[in-house]
Short mmCIF file of C-alpha atoms in Angstrom, two decimals:
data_model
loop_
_atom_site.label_atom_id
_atom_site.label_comp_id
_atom_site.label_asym_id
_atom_site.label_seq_id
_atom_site.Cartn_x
_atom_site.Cartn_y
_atom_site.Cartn_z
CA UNK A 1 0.00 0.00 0.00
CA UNK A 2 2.90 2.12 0.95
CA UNK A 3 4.85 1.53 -2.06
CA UNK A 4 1.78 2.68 -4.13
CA UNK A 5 1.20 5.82 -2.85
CA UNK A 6 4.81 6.54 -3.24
CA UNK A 7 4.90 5.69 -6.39
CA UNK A 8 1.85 7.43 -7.67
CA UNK A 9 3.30 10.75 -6.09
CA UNK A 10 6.27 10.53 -7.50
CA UNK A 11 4.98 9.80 -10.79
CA UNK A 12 2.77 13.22 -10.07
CA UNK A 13 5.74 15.28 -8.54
CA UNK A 14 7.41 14.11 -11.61
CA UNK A 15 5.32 15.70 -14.02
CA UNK A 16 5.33 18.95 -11.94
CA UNK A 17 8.75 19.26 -12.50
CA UNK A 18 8.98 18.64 -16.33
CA UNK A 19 6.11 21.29 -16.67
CA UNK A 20 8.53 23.54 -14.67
CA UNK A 21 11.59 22.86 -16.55
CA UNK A 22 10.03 23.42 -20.26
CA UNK A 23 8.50 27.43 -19.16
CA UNK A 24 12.20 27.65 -17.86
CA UNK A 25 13.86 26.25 -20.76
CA UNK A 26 11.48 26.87 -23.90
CA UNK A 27 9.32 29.89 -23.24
CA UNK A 28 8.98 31.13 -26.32
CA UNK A 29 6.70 28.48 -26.78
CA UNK A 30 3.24 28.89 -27.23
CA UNK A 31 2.74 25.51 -25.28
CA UNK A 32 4.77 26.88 -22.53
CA UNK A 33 3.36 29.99 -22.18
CA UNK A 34 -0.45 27.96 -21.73
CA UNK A 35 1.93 25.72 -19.01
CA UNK A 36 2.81 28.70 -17.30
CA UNK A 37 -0.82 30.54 -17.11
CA UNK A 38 -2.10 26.71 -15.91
CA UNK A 39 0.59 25.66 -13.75
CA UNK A 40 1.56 28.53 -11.65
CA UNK A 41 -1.43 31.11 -12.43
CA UNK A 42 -1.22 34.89 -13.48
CA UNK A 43 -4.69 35.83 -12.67
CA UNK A 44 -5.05 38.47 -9.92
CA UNK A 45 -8.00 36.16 -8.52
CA UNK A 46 -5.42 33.32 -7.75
CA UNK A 47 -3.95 32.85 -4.09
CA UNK A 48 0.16 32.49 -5.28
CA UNK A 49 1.14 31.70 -1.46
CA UNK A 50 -1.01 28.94 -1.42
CA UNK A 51 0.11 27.79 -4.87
CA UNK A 52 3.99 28.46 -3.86
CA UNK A 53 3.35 26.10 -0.86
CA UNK A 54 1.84 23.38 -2.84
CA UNK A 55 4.69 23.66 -5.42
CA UNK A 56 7.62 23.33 -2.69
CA UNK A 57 5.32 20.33 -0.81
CA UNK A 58 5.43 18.27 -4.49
CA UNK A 59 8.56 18.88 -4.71
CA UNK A 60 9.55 17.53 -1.12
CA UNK A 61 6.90 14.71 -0.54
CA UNK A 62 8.29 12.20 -2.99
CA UNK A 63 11.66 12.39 -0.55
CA UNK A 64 10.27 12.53 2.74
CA UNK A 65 7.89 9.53 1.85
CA UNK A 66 11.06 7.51 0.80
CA UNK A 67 12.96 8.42 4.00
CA UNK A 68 9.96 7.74 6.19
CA UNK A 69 10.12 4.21 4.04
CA UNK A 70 13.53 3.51 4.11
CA UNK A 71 13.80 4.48 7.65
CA UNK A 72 11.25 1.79 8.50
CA UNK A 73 11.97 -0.83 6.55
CA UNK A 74 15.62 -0.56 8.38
CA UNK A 75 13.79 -2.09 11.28
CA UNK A 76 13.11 -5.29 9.31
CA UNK A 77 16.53 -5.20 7.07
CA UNK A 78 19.59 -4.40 8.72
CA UNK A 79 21.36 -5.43 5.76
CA UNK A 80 20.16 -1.74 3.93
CA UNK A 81 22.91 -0.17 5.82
CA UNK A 82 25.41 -1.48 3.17
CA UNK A 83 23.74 0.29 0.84
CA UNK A 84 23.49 4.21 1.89
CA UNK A 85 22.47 6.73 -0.94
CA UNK A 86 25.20 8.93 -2.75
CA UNK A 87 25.83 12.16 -1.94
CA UNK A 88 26.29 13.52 -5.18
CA UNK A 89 22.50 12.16 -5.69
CA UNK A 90 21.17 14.35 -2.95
CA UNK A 91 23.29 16.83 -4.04
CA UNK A 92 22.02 17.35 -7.71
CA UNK A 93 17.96 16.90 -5.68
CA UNK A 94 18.84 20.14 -3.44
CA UNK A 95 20.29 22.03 -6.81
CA UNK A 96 17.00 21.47 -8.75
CA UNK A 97 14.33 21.72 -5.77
CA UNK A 98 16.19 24.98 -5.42
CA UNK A 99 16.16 26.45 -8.79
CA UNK A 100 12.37 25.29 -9.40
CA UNK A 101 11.31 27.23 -5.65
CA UNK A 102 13.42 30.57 -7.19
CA UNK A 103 11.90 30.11 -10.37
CA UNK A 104 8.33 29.97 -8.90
CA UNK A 105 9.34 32.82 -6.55
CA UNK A 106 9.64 35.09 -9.18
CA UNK A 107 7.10 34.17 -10.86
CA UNK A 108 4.54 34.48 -8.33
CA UNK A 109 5.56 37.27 -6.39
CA UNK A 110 7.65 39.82 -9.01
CA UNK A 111 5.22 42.23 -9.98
CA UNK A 112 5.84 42.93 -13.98
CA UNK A 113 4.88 46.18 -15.10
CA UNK A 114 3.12 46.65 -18.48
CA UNK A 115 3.24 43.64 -21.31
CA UNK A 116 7.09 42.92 -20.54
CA UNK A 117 7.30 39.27 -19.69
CA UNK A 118 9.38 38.44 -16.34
CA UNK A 119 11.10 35.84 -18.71
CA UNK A 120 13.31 38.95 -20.44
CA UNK A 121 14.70 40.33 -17.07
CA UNK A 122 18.16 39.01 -15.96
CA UNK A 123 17.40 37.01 -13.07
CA UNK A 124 15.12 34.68 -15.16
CA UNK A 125 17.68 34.03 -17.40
CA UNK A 126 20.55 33.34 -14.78
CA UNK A 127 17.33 30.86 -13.17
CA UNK A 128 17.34 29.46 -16.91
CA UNK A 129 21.13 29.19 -17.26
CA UNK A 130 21.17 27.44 -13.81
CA UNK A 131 18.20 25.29 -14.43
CA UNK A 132 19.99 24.04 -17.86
CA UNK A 133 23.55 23.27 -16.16
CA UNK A 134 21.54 21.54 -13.63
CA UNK A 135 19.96 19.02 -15.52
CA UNK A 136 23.05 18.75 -17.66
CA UNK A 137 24.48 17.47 -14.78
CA UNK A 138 21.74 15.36 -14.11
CA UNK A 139 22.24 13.66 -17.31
CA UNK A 140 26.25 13.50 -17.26
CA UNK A 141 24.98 11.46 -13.52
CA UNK A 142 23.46 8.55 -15.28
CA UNK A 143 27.00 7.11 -16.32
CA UNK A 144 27.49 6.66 -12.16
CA UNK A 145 23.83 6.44 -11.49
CA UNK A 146 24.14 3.01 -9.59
CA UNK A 147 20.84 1.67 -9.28
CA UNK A 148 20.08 2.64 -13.45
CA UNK A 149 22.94 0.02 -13.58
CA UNK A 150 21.32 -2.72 -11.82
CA UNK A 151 17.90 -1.90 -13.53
CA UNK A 152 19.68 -2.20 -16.72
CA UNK A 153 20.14 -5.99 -15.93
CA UNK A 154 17.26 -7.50 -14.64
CA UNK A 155 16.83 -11.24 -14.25
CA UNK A 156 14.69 -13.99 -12.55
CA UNK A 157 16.36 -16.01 -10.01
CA UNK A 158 17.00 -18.75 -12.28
CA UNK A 159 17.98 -16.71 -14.78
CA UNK A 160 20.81 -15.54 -12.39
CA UNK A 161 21.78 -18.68 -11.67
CA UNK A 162 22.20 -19.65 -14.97
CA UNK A 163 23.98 -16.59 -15.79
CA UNK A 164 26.40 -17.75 -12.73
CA UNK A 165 26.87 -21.14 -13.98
CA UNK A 166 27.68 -19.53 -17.40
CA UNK A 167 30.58 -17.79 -15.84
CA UNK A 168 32.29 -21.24 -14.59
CA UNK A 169 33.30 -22.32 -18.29
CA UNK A 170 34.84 -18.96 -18.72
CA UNK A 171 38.51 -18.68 -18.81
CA UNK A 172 40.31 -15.66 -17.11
CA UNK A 173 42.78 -13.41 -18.80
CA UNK A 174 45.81 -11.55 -17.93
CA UNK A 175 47.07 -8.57 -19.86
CA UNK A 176 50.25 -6.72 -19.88
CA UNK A 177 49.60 -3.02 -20.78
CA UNK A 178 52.86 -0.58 -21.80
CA UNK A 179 52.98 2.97 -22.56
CA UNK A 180 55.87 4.68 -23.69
CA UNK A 181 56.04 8.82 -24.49
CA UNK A 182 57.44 11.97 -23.81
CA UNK A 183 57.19 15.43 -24.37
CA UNK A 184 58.01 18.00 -27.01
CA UNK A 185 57.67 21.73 -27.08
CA UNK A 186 55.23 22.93 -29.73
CA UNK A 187 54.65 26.28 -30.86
CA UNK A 188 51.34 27.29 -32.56
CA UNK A 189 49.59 30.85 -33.33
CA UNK A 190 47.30 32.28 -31.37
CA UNK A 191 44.81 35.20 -32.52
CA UNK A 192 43.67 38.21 -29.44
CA UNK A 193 41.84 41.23 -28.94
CA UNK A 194 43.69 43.90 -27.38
CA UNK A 195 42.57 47.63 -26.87
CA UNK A 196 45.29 50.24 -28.54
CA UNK A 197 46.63 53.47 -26.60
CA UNK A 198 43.34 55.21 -28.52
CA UNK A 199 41.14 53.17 -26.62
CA UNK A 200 40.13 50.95 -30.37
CA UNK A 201 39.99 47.29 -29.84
CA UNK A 202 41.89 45.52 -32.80
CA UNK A 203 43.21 42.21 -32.96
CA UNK A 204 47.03 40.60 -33.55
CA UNK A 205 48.41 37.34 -33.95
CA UNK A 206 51.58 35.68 -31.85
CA UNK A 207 53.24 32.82 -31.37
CA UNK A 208 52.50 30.69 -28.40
CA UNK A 209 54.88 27.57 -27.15
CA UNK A 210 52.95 24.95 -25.43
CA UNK A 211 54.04 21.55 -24.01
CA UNK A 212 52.32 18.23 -25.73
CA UNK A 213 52.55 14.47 -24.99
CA UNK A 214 54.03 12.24 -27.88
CA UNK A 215 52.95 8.76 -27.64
CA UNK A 216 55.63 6.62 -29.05
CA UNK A 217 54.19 2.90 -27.88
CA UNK A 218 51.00 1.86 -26.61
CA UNK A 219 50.59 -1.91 -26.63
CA UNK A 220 48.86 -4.54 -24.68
CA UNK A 221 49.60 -8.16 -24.66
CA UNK A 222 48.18 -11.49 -23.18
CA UNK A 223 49.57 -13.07 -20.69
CA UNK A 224 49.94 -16.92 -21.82
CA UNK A 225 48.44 -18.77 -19.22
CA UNK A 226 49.56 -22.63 -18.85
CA UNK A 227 46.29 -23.75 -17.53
CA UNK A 228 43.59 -23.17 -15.46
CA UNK A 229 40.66 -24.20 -13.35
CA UNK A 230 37.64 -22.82 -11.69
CA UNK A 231 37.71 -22.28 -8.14
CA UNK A 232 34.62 -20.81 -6.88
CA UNK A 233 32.16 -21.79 -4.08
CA UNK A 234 29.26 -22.99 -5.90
CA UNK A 235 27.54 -23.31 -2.49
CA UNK A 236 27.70 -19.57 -1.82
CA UNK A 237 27.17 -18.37 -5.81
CA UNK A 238 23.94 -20.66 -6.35
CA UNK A 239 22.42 -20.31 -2.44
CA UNK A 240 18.70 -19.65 -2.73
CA UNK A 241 17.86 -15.58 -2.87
CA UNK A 242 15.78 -15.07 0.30
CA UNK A 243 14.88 -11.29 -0.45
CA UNK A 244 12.11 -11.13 -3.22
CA UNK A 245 14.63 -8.22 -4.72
CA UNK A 246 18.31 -8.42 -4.68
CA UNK A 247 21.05 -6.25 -5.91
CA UNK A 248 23.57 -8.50 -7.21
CA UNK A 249 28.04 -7.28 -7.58
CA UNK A 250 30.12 -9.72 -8.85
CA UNK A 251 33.56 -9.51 -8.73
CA UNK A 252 36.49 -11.28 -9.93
CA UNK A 253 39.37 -13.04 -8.68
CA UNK A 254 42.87 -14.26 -10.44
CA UNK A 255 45.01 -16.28 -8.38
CA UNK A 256 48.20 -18.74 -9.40
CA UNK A 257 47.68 -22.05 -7.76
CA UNK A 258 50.91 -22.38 -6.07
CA UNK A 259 54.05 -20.93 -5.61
CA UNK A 260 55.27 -22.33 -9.16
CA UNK A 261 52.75 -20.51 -10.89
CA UNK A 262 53.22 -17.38 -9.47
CA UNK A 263 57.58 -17.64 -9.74
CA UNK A 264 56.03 -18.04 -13.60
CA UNK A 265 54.16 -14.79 -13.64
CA UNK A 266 56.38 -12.42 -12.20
CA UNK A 267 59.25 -13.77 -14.54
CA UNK A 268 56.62 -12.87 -17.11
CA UNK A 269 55.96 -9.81 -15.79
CA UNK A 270 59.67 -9.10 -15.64
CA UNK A 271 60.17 -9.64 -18.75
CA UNK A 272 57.68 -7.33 -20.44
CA UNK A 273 58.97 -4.82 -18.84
CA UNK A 274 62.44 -5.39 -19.37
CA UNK A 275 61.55 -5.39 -23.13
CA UNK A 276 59.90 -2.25 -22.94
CA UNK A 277 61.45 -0.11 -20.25
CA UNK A 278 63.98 1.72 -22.56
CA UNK A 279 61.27 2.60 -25.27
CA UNK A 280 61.11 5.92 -24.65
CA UNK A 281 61.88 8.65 -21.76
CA UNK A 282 58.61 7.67 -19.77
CA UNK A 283 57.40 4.38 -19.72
CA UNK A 284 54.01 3.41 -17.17
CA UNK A 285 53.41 -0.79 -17.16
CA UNK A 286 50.42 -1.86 -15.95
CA UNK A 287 47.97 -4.84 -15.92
CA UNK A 288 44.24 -6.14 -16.01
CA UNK A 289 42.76 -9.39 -15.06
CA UNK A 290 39.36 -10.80 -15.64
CA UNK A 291 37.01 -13.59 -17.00
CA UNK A 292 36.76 -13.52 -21.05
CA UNK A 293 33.01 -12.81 -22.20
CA UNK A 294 31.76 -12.11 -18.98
CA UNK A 295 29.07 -10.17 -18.99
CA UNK A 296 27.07 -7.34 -16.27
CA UNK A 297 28.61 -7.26 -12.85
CA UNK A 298 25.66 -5.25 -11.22
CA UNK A 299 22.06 -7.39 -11.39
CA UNK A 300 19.08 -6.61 -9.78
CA UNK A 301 17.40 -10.31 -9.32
CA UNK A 302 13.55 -10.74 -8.53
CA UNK A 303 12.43 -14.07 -6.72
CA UNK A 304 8.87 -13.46 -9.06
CA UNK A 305 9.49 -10.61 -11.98
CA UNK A 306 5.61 -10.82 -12.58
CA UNK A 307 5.59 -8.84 -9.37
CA UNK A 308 8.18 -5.77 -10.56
CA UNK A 309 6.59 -2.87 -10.40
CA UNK A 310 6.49 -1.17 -13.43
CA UNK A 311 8.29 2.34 -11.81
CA UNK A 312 11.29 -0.81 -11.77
CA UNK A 313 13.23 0.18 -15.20
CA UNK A 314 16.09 1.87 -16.70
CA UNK A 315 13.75 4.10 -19.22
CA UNK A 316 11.82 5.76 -15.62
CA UNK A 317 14.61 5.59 -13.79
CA UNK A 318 16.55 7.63 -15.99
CA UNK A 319 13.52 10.21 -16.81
CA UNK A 320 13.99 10.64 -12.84
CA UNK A 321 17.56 11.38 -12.70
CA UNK A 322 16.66 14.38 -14.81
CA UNK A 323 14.18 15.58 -12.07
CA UNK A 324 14.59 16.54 -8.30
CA UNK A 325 13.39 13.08 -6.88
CA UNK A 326 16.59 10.92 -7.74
CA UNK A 327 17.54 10.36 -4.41
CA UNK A 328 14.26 9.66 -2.97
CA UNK A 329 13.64 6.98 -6.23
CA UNK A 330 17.56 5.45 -4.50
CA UNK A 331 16.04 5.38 -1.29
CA UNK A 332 12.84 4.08 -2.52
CA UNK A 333 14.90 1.02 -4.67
CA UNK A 334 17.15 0.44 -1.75
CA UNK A 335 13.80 -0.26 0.83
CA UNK A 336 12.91 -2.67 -1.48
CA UNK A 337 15.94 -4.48 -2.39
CA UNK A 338 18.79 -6.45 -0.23
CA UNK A 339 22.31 -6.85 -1.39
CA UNK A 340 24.12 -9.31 -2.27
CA UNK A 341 28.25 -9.84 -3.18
CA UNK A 342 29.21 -12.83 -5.39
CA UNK A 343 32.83 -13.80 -5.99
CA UNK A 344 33.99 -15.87 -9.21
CA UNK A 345 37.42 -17.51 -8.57
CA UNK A 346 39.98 -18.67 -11.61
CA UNK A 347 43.02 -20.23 -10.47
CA UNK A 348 46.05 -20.78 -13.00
CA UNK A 349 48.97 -23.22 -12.57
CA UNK A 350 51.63 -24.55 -14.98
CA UNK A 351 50.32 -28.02 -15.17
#
């Protein structure tokens, strides 16, 4: 019951806030400008305070019913507290709650004289330049948006499983990364604008030396690995899921079998960089391990998906990271969901 009402007002507060951003960002539009008479009201015979109050509480409800949520469902599922909600979430929430209550401000309250709209005056468009960086960095915050990863990947429980069983065939690589460079002095011309001793602005062109990086190598290869086997506890990979939602991180790890097969990888190691250590003036090594083909290491895993709701999915999730309710939609995912860590092992050896 819970759940729906949160979900419904979110799915309200939601719209609210699109119909905000478009007067901010396209009002020239005719649409807009019939948003902005119906939305926030320019008839004298309108109460703004009491509008102004109902905008701020739509724009706060959606969070404060997923904290009240999350806060009780802690009760029943101490395990939530490995999953706390970003900072940088609430962060962007507070930016655009913020701009949408100034916007409305001076909208409701600035008293415009004549047929000027308030949209021409300065502090509307710094609202509109603030509003658009806002939600530009709303969108750059899906690429570490954790929970639209996990909704990206969403599997039954035996589907899971037989994505972890999958991963047991798999064999794991090593790679041997090199890059070698240095740095030359460049010189390039550069146009300005300069005002002359008669006060007229004119415009020269000069040289300007900068300093570039010149890659001269930049090569990766395999380690060879004698053999290998798979070491992981099937027990703990394939236990039953006991939450009817589980978020799901798999990791990796390479190991040598013995003492053997590690003396074999450092003298590979050793090598490789004693092949490429005089390449150039700077040289950085480095390496990367992992399991060939594997595929998503964040899954969200439902006991019954004919139960999902349908708010659970990376196209409304990622409508909401562009509105103020992102962290409340975390909190809201993480009330719902336990967590889970599974390890795959690979082991190589020389036999």
């Amino acid at each position: 019951m819970f759940n729906n009402i949160f979900q419904a007002t979110l799915t309200c507060s939601s719209i609210i806030t699109y119909l905000a951003s478009l007067v901010l960002l396209f009002n020239t539009s005719p649409l807009t400008e019939q948003i902005e008479v119906l939305f926030f009201g320019h008839s004298p015979n309108e109460q703004p305070l009491a509008l102004f109050i109902s905008i701020i509480a739509l724009l706060i409800l959606p969070d404060f019913l997923a904290i009240v949520s999350y806060g009780s469902s802690r009760k029943n599922n101490p395990e939530m507290d490995q999953q706390p909600s970003a900072g940088f979430r609430i962060l962007v929430d507070i930016i655009l709650i913020i701009l949408i209550v100034w916007f409305s401000y001076t909208d409701l309250f600035t008293v415009v004289q004549g047929q000027q709209s308030y949209l021409s005056n300065p502090q509307s468009t710094n609202i509109q330049l603030c509003m658009g960086a806002a939600l530009f960095v709303a969108f750059a915050s899906l690429a570490i948006f954790q929970p639209l990863k996990f909704l990206r990947h969403i599997r039954s429980e035996e589907e899971t499983h037989e994505y972890f069983k999958s991963l047991l065939d798999k064999p794991p690589y090593i790679n041997f990364h090199v890059h070698a460079y240095h740095y030359e002095w460049r010189t390039r011309w550069v146009t300005e604008t300069y005002t002359d001793s008669q006060g007229r602005t004119a415009t020269r062109t000069r040289p300007e030396t900068y300093r570039e990086q010149v890659t001269t190598l930049r090569l990766s290869i395999p380690y060879a690995i004698p053999s290998w086997q798979d070491a992981t506890d099937l027990q703990t990979l394939l236990e039953p899921q006991e939450f009817p939602i589980v978020k799901i991180k798999i990791s990796t790890v390479i190991k040598p079998v013995d003492a053997s097969a590690q003396q074999h990888y450092h003298q590979a190691w050793s090598d490789f960089r004693d092949k490429y250590k005089t390449t150039d003036t700077l040289v950085d090594f480095s390496t990367s391990k992992g399991i060939s083909g594997m595929g998503p290491t964040l899954l969200l895993s439902f006991l019954n998906l004919e139960e999902r709701s349908i708010f659970l999915n990376a196209a409304f999730c990622s409508l909401i990271c562009l509105t103020s309710f992102t962290w409340g939609y975390s909190l809201w995912l993480d009330q719902m969901s336990s967590i889970s860590e599974k390890t795959v092992c690979k082991e190589y050896s020389l036999s």
